Coordinates of C-alpha atoms in Angstrom, one line a residue:
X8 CA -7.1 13.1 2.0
X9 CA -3.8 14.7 2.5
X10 CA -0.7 13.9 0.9
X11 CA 1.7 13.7 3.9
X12 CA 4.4 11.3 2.3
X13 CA 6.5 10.5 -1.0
X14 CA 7.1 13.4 -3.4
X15 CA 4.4 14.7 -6.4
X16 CA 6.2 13.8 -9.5
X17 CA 5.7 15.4 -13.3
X18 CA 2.8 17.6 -12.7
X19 CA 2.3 20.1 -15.4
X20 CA 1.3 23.9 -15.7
X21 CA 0.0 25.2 -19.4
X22 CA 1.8 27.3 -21.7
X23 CA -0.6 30.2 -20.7
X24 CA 1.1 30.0 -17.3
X25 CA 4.6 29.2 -18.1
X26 CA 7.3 29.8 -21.3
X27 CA 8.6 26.3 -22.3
X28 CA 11.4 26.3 -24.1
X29 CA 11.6 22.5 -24.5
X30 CA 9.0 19.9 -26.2
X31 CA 6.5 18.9 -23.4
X32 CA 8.0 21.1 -21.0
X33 CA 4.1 22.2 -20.2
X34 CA 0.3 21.3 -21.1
X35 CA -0.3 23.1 -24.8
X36 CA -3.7 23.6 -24.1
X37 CA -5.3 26.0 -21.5
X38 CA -7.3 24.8 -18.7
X39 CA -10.9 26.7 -21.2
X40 CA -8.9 25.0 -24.0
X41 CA -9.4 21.8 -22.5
X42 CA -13.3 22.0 -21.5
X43 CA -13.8 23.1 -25.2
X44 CA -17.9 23.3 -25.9
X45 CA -18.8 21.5 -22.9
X46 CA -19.9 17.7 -23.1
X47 CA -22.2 18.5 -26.3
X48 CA -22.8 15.2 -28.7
X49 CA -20.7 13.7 -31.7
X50 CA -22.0 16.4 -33.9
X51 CA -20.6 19.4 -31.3
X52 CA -16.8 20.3 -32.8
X53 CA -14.9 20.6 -29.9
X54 CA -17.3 18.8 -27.2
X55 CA -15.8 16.1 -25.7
X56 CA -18.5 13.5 -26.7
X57 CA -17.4 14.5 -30.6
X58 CA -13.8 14.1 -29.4
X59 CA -14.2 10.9 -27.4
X60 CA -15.6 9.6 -31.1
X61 CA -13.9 11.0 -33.5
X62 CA -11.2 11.9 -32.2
X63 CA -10.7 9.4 -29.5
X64 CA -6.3 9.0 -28.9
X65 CA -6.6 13.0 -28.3
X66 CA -8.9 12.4 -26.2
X67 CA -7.2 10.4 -24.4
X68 CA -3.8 12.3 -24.3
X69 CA -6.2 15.4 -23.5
X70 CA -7.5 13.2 -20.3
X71 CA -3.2 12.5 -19.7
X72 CA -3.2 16.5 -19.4
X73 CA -5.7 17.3 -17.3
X74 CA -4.2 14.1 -14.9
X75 CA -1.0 16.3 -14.8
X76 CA -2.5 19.0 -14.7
X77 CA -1.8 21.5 -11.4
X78 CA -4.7 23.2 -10.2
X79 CA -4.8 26.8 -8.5
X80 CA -7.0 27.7 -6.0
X81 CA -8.8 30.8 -8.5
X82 CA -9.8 27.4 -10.4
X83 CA -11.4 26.3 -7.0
X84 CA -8.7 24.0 -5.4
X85 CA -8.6 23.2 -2.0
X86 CA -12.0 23.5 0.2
X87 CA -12.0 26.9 1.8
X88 CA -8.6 28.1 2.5
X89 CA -5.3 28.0 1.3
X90 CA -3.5 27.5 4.1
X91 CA -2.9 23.5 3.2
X92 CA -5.1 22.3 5.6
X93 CA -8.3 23.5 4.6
X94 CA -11.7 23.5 7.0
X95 CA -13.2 20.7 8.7
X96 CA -16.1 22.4 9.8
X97 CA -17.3 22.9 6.0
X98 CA -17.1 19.0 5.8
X99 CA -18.7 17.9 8.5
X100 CA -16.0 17.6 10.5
X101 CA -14.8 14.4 8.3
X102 CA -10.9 13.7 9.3
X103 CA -10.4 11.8 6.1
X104 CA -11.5 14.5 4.1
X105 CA -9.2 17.4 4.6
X106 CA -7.9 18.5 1.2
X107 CA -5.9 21.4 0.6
X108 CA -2.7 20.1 0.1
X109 CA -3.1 18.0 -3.3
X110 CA -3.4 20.0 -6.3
X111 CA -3.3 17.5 -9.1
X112 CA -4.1 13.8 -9.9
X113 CA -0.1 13.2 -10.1
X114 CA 0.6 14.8 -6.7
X115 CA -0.3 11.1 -5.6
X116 CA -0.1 9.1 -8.5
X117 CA 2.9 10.6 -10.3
X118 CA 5.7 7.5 -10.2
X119 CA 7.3 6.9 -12.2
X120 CA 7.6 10.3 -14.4
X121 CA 4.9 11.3 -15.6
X122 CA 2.5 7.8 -15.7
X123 CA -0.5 7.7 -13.6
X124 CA 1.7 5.6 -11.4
X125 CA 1.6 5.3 -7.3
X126 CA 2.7 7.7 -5.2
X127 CA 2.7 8.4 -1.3
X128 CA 0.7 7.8 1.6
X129 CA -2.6 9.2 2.1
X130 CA -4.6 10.2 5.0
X131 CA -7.8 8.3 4.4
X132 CA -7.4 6.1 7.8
X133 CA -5.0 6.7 10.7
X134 CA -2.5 3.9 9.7
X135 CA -2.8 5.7 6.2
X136 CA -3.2 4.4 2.1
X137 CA -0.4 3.8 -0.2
X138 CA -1.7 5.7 -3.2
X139 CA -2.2 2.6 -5.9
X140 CA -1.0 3.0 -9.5
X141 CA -3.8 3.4 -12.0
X142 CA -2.1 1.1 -14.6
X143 CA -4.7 -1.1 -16.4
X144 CA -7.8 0.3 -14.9
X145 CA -10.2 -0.1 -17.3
X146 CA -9.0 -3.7 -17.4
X147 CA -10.1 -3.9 -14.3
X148 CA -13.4 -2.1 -14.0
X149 CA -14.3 -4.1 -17.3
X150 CA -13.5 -7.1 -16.0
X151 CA -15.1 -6.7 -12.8
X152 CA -18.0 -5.3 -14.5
X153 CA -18.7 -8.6 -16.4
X154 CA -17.9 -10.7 -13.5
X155 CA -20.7 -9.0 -11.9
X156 CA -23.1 -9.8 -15.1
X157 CA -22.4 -13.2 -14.9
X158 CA -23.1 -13.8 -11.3
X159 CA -26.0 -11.9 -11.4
X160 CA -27.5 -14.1 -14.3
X161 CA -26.9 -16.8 -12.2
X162 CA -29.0 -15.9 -9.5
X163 CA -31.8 -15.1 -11.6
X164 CA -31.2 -18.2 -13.6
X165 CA -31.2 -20.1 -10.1
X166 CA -34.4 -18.0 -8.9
X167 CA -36.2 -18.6 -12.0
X168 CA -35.6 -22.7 -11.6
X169 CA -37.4 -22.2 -8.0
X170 CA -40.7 -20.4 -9.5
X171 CA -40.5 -23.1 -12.2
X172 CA -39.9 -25.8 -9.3
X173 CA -41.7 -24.9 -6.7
X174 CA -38.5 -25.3 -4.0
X175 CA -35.5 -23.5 -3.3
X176 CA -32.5 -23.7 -5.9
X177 CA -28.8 -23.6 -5.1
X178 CA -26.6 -22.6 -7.4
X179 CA -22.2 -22.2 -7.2
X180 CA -21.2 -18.5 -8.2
X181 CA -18.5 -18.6 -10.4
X182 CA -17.5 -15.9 -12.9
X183 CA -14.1 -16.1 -15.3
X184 CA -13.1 -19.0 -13.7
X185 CA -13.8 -17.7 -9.6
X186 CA -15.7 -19.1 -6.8
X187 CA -17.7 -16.8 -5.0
X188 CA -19.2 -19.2 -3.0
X189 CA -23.3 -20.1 -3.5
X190 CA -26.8 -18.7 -3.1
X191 CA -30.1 -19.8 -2.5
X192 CA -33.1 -18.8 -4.3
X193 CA -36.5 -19.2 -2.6
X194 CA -39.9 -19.8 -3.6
X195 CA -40.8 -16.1 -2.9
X196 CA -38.4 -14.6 -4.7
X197 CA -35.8 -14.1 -1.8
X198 CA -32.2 -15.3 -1.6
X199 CA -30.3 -17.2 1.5
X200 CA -26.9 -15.6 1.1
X201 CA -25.6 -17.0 4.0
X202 CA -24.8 -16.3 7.6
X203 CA -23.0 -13.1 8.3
X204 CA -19.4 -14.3 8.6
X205 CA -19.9 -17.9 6.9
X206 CA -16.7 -17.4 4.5
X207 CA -14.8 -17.4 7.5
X208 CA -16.1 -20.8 8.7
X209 CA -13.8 -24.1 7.6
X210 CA -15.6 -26.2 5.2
X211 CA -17.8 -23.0 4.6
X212 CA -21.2 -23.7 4.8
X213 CA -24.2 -23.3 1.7
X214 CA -25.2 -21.0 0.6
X215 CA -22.5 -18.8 1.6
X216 CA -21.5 -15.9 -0.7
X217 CA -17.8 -15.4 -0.8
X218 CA -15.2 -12.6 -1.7
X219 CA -18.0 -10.1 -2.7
X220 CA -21.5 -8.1 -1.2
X221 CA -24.7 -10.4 -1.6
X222 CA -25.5 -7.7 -3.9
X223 CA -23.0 -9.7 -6.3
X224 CA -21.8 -6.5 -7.0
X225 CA -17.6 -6.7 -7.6
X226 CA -16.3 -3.2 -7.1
X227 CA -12.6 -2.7 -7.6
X228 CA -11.4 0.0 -6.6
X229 CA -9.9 0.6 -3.1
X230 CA -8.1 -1.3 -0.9
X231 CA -11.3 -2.6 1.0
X232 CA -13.5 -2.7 -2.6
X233 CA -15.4 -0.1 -2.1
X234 CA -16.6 1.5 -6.1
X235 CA -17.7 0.1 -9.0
X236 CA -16.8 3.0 -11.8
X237 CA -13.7 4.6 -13.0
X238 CA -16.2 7.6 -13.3
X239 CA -17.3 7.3 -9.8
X240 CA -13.3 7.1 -8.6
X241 CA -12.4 10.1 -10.4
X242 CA -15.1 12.4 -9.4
X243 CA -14.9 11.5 -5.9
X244 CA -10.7 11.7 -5.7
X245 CA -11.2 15.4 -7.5
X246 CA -13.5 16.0 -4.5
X247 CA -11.8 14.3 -1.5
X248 CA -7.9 15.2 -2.7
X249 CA -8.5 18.2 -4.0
X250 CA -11.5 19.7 -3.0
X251 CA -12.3 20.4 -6.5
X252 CA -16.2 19.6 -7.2
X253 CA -18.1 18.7 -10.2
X254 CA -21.6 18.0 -10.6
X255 CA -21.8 15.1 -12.8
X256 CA -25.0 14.5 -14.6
X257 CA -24.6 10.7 -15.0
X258 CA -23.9 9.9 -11.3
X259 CA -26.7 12.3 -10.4
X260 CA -28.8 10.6 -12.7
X261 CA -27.9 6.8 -11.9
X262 CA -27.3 7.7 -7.8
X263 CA -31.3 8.8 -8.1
X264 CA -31.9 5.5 -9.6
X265 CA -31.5 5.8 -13.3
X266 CA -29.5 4.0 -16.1
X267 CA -26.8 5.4 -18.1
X268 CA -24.4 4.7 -20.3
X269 CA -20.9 6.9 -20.2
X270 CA -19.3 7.7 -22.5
X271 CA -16.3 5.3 -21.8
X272 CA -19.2 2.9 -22.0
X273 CA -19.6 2.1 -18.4
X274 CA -23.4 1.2 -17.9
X275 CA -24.2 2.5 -14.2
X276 CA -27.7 1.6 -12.9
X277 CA -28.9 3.2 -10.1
X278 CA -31.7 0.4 -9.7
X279 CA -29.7 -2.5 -8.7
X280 CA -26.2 -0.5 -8.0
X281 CA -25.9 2.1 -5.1
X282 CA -24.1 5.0 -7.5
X283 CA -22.0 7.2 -5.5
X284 CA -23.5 11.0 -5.5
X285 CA -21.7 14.0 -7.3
X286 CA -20.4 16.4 -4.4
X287 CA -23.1 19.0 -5.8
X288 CA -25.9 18.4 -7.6
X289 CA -26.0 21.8 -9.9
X290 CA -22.6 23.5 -11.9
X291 CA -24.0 26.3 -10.2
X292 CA -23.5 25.0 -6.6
X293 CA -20.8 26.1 -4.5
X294 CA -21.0 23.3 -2.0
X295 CA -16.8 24.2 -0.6
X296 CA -18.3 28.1 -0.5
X297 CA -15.0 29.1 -2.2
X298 CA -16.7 31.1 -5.0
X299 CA -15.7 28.5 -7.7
X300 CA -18.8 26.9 -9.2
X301 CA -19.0 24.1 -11.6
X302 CA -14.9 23.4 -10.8
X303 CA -15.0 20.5 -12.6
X304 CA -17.2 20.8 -15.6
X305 CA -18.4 17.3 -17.2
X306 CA -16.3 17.6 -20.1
X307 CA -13.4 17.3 -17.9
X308 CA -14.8 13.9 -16.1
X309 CA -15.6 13.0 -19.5
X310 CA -11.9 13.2 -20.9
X311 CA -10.6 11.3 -17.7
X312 CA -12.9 8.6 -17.4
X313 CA -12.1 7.8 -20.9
X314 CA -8.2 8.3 -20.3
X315 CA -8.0 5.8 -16.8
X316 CA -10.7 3.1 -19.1
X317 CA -8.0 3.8 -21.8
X318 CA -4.5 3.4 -20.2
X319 CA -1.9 1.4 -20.4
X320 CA -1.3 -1.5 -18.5
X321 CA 1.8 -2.6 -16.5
X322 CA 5.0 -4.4 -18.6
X323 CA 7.3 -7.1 -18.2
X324 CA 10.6 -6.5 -17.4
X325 CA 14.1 -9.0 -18.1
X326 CA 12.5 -12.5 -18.1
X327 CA 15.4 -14.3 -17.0
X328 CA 15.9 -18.0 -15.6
X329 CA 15.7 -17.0 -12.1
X330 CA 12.3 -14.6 -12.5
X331 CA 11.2 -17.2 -15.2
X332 CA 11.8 -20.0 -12.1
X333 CA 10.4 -17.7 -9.4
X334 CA 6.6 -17.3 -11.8
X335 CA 7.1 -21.2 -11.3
X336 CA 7.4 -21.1 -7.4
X337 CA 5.2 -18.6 -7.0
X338 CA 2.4 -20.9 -8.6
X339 CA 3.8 -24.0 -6.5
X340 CA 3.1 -23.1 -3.1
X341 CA -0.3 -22.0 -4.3
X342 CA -0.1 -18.0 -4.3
X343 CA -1.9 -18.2 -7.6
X344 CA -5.0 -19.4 -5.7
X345 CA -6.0 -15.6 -5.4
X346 CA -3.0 -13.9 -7.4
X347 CA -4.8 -15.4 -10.6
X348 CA -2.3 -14.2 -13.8
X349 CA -4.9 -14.6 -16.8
X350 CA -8.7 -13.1 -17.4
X351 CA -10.4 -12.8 -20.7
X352 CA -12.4 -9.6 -21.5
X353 CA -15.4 -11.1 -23.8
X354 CA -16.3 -7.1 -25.1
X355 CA -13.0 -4.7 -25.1
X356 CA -14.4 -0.8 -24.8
X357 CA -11.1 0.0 -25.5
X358 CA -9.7 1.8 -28.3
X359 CA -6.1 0.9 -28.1
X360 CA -4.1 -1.5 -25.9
X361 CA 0.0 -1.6 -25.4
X362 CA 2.4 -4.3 -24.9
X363 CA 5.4 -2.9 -23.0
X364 CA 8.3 -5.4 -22.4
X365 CA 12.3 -5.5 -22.2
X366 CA 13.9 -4.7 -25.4
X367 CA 17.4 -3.4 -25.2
X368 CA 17.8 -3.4 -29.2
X369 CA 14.5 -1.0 -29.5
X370 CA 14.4 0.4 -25.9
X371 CA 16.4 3.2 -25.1
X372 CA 19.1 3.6 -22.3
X373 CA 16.5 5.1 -19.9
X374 CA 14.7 2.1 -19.3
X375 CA 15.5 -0.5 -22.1
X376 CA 11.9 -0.9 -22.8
X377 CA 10.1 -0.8 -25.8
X378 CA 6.1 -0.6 -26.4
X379 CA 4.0 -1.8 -29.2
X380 CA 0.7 -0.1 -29.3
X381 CA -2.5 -1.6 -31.5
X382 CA -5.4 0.2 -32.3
X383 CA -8.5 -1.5 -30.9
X384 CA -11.2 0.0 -33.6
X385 CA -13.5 -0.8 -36.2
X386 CA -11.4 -0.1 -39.4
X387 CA -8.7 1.0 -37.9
X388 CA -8.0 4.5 -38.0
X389 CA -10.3 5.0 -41.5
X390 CA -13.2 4.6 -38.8
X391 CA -17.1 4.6 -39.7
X392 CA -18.3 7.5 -42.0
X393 CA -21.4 8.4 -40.9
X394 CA -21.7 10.6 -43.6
X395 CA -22.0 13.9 -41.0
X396 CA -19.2 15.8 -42.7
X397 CA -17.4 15.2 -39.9
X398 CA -14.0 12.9 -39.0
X399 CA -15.3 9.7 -39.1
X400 CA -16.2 7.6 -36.2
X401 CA -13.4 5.8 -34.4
X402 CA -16.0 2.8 -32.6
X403 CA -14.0 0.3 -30.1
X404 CA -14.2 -3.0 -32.3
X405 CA -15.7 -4.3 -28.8
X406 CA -13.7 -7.8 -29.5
X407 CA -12.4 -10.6 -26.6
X408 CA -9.2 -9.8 -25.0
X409 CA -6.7 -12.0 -22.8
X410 CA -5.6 -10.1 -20.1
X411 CA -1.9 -11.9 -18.8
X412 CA 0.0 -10.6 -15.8
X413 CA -3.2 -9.3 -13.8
X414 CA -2.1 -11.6 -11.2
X415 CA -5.5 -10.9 -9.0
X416 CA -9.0 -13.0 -8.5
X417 CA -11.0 -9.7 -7.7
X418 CA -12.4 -11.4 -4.0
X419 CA -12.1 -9.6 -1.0
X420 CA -10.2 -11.7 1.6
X421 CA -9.2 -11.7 5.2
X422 CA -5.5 -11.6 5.3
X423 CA -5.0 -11.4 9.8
X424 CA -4.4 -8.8 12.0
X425 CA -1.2 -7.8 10.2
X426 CA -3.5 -6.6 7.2
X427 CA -6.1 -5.0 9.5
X428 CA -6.2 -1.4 9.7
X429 CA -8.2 1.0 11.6
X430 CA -11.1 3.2 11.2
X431 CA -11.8 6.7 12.3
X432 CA -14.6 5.2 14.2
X433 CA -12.5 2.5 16.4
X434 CA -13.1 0.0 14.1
X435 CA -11.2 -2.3 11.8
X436 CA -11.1 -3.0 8.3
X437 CA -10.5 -7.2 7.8
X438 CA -11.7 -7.6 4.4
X439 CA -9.4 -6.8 1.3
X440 CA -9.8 -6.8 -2.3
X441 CA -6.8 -9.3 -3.9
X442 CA -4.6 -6.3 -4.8
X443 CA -3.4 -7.2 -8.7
X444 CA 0.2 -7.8 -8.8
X445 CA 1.1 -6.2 -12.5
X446 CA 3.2 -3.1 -11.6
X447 CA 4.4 -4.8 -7.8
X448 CA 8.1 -4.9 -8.9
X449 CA 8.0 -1.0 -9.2
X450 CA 5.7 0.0 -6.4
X451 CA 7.8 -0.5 -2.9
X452 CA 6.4 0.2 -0.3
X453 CA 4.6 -3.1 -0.3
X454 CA 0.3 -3.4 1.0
X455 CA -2.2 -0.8 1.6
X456 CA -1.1 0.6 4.1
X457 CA 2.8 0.7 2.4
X458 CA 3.9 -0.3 6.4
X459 CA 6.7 -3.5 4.6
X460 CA 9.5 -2.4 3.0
X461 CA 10.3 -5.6 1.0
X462 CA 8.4 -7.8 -1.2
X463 CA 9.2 -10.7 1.5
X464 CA 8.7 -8.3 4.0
X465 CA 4.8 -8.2 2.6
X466 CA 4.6 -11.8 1.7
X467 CA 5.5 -12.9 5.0
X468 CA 2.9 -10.3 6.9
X469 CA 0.5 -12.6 5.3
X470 CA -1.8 -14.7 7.1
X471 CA -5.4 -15.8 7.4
X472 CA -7.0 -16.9 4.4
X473 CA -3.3 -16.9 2.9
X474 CA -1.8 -18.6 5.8
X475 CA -0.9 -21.6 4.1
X476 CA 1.0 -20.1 1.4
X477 CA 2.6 -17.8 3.5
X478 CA 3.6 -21.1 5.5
X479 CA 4.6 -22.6 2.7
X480 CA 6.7 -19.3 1.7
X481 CA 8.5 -19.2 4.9
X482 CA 9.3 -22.9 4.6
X483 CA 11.3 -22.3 1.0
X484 CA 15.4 -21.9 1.1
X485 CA 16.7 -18.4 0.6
X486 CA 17.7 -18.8 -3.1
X487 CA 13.9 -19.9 -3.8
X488 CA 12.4 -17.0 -1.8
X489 CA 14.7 -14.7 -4.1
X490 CA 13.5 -16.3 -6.9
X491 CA 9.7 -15.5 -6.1
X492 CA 10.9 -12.0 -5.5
X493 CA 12.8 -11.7 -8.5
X494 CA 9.7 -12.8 -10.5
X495 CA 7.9 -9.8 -8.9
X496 CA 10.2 -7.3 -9.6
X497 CA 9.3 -7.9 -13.6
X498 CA 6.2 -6.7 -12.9
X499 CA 6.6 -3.5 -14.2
X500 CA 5.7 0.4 -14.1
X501 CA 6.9 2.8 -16.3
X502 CA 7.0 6.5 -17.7
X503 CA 4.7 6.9 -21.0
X504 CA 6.5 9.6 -22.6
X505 CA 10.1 8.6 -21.8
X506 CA 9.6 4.7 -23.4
X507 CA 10.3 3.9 -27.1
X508 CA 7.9 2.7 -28.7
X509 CA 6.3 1.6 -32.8
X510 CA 4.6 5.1 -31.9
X511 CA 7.6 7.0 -31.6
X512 CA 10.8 4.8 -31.9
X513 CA 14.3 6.1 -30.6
X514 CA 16.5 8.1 -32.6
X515 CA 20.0 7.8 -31.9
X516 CA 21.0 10.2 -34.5
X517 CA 19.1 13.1 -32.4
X518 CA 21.4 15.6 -30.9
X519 CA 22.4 14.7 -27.2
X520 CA 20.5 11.6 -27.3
X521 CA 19.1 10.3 -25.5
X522 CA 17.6 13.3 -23.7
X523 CA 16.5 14.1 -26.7
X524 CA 15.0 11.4 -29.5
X525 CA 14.8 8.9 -26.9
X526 CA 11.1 8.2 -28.3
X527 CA 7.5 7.9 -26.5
X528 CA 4.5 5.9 -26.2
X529 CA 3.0 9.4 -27.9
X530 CA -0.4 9.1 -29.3
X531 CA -0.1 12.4 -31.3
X532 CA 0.1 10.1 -34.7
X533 CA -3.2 8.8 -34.4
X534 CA -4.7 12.2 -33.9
X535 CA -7.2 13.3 -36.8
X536 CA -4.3 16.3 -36.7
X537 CA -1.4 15.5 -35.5
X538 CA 0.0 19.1 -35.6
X539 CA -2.5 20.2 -33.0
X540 CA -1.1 19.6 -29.5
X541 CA -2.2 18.8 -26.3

């Protein structure tokens, strides 16, 4: 998937490869550095499973680096060549995987500085992908995760009543407050899922499962909802963007229908869940015949899955009558039907989570915002002695946690022809996932495809299932449309390292402030040493 739009922003060589001269001008650690002793367990120093508990916020900053973190084709980047186009014919002759060009995460999720942000358009289809920002995803992939749980117990709740009954059982799918519509269980174990195309049908008929697979599987990530995993995500953008392979034993394990837990805590099982293969299925493959084996060891996936499940989610910019008035509009004319704001998480894998809002007192003159972080863990950062000798164990406290500002209702939906998009194939791609709004007011351009300039540009391409409340858009005055917009636009992105916050306030005292002391969302403090960078 070739970068062929927008600009790569922040990515970061190490200190072996370049002579900073200023604070987090580069990576501290080397690319061997960062691998450490492999994946080992919580009783390896330096593995990443004895990091990822013990030692969790540096492994999470570690994860931050390797995101940043510009490859070079000795370390296996790119699929053959380095010409920037690479060679079809070692990937089956696969247009929409052409990598070459891409040499780190932020190359197309880099904006703004230095956050796993968006980016620029991608060649996965001809009409292209506007690269999404990762803000939040382990809100999501949790979320969707548990959605999935609960719709799954009620189909075995509903075919349990048919054994018990002797006849078939209907029963309404609804998960954190969604409709997905409503399956049949049969006598013989079966289920009716409905009609193929029965969600599109006005009153839709039952059973009819709506807005996901009749796996009951919600998966979302992509435009179309295509994976399930943070884990799966990573190692296949590595591969497709980059060319860089890794041969990860858990999707190995759960793709040939296993169970295993990750260690972001992500239980992926292969025998009710199609897993998504590693590229290769050995560290000593060299499936892009470059001469780089194992380019992506597993402690590496394991320090990234843990950084996307770990980061921040989007902020809240000025909240002012108008955008205050516009949140009120936009609920109105019913665009909170599917942009739903507010999900609860009933078991947080998280070990931290960040509110990031305006704050001109505490927010410095780069952005005026200000972030308080809380450690999510059981006794803070004392943690859980388990008598090893080691640091102690820093466990997620696994509590309920309200999730405001998601603005989505994780369904896929058909939006009309001007959503469609085509395949290589000649086909077309109807069916959407509701793309969460937190981050909208600093993502232009607007949908997939990033083909509307304008927030009311995008609003008013809508149309099928949201055709009323694109009508009803339409119908508003100017100064109400401008509202709605202005609501969006305080849905915010922003750059980690150059926002204040309880982590590292501002210092106004610091000389030639505020490029200097303008404070950070830095998780160095909570390291188990501090004075060891990453």
């Amino acid at each position: 998937m070739l970068m062929v739009g927008g600009s790569a922003e922040a990515q970061l060589a190490d200190i072996t490869q370049i002579s900073p001269t200023v604070p987090g001008g580069a990576i501290n650690k080397s690319f061997t550095q960062e691998i450490g002793a492999g994946r080992g367990n919580i009783l390896v120093p330096d593995s990443s499973l004895f990091i990822i508990a013990r030692d969790p916020f540096r492994a999470v900053r570690r994860g931050r680096q390797i995101f940043q973190r510009k490859f070079q084709v000795a370390q296996g980047n790119g699929p053959k060549t380095d010409d920037g186009v690479g060679n079809p014919s070692l990937i089956g002759g696969d247009p929409s995987r052409v990598a070459g060009l891409a040499d780190s995460c932020a190359a197309c999720h880099g904006r703004p500085r230095g956050s796993a942000g968006f980016g620029g358009d991608v060649v996965t289809r001809p009409d292209s992908r506007d690269a999404p920002h990762l803000f939040g995803l382990g809100l999501q992939e949790q979320l969707a995760d548990e959605m999935t749980r609960t719709l799954r117990a009620i189909r075995t709740a509903a075919q349990a009543q048919a054994e018990d009954d002797g006849a078939p059982v209907t029963r309404i799918l609804r998960a954190k407050g969604v409709n997905f519509g409503s399956i049949t269980a049969n006598v013989d174990g079966t289920f009716n899922t409905g009609a193929a195309g029965c969600a599109a049908m006005t009153p839709a008929p039952t059973p009819c499962v709506v807005g996901v697979d009749p796996d009951l599987r919600i998966r979302p990530f992509f435009a179309q909802g295509g994976t399930i995993s943070i884990r799966e995500f990573l190692v296949g953008a590595f591969n497709a963007e980059m060319g860089l392979e890794g041969a990860d034993p858990d999707l190995i394990l759960a793709a040939a229908g296993g169970t295993v837990l990750t260690p972001a805590g992500m239980l992926l099982d292969g025998q009710v869940d199609k897993i998504e293969q590693s590229p290769v299925g050995s560290p000593t493959t060299d499936g892009d015949f470059d001469e780089v084996p194992d380019e992506i060891p597993v402690s590496i996936i394991d320090f990234m899955e843990f950084y996307l499940l770990n980061y921040f989610k989007a902020g809240l910019g000025p909240q002012t009558a108008p955008v205050l008035a516009g949140r009120a509009v936009f609920t109105q004319i019913g665009c909170n039907s599917c942009h739903l704001p507010t999900f609860t998480i009933s078991r947080d894998r998280r070990v931290a989570d960040l509110d990031t809002v305006f704050d001109p007192v505490q927010g410095n003159p780069l952005n005026r915002l200000f972030a308080t972080g809380t450690v999510r863990v059981l006794n803070g950062l004392a943690g859980v002695d388990d008598f090893s000798g080691f640091p102690t164990l820093k466990i997620p406290a696994g509590q309920p946690f309200v999730v405001n500002n998601i603005f989505t209702d994780f369904k896929r939906h058909n939006l009309g022809n001007n959503f469609a998009e085509r395949n290589y194939e000649g086909t077309f791609q109807d069916l959407f996932i509701t793309e969460p709004l937190w981050g909208v007011g600093t993502t232009p351009t607007y949908g997939h495809d990033g083909r509307s300039n304008t927030l009311e540009d995008v609003i008013l391409r809508h149309g099928g299932e949201a055709q009323v409340q694109r009508d009803a858009f339409a119908a508003l005055s100017q100064p109400s449309r401008d509202m709605v917009t202005a609501f969006l636009q305080s849905l915010i992105l922003f750059p980690p390292d150059d926002t204040a916050s309880n982590l590292q306030p501002k210092n106004e005292a610091a000389p030639r402030f505020p490029q200097n002391g303008h404070g950070a969302i830095a998780l160095t403090p909570l390291f188990n040493n501090p004075a060891d960078l990453e």
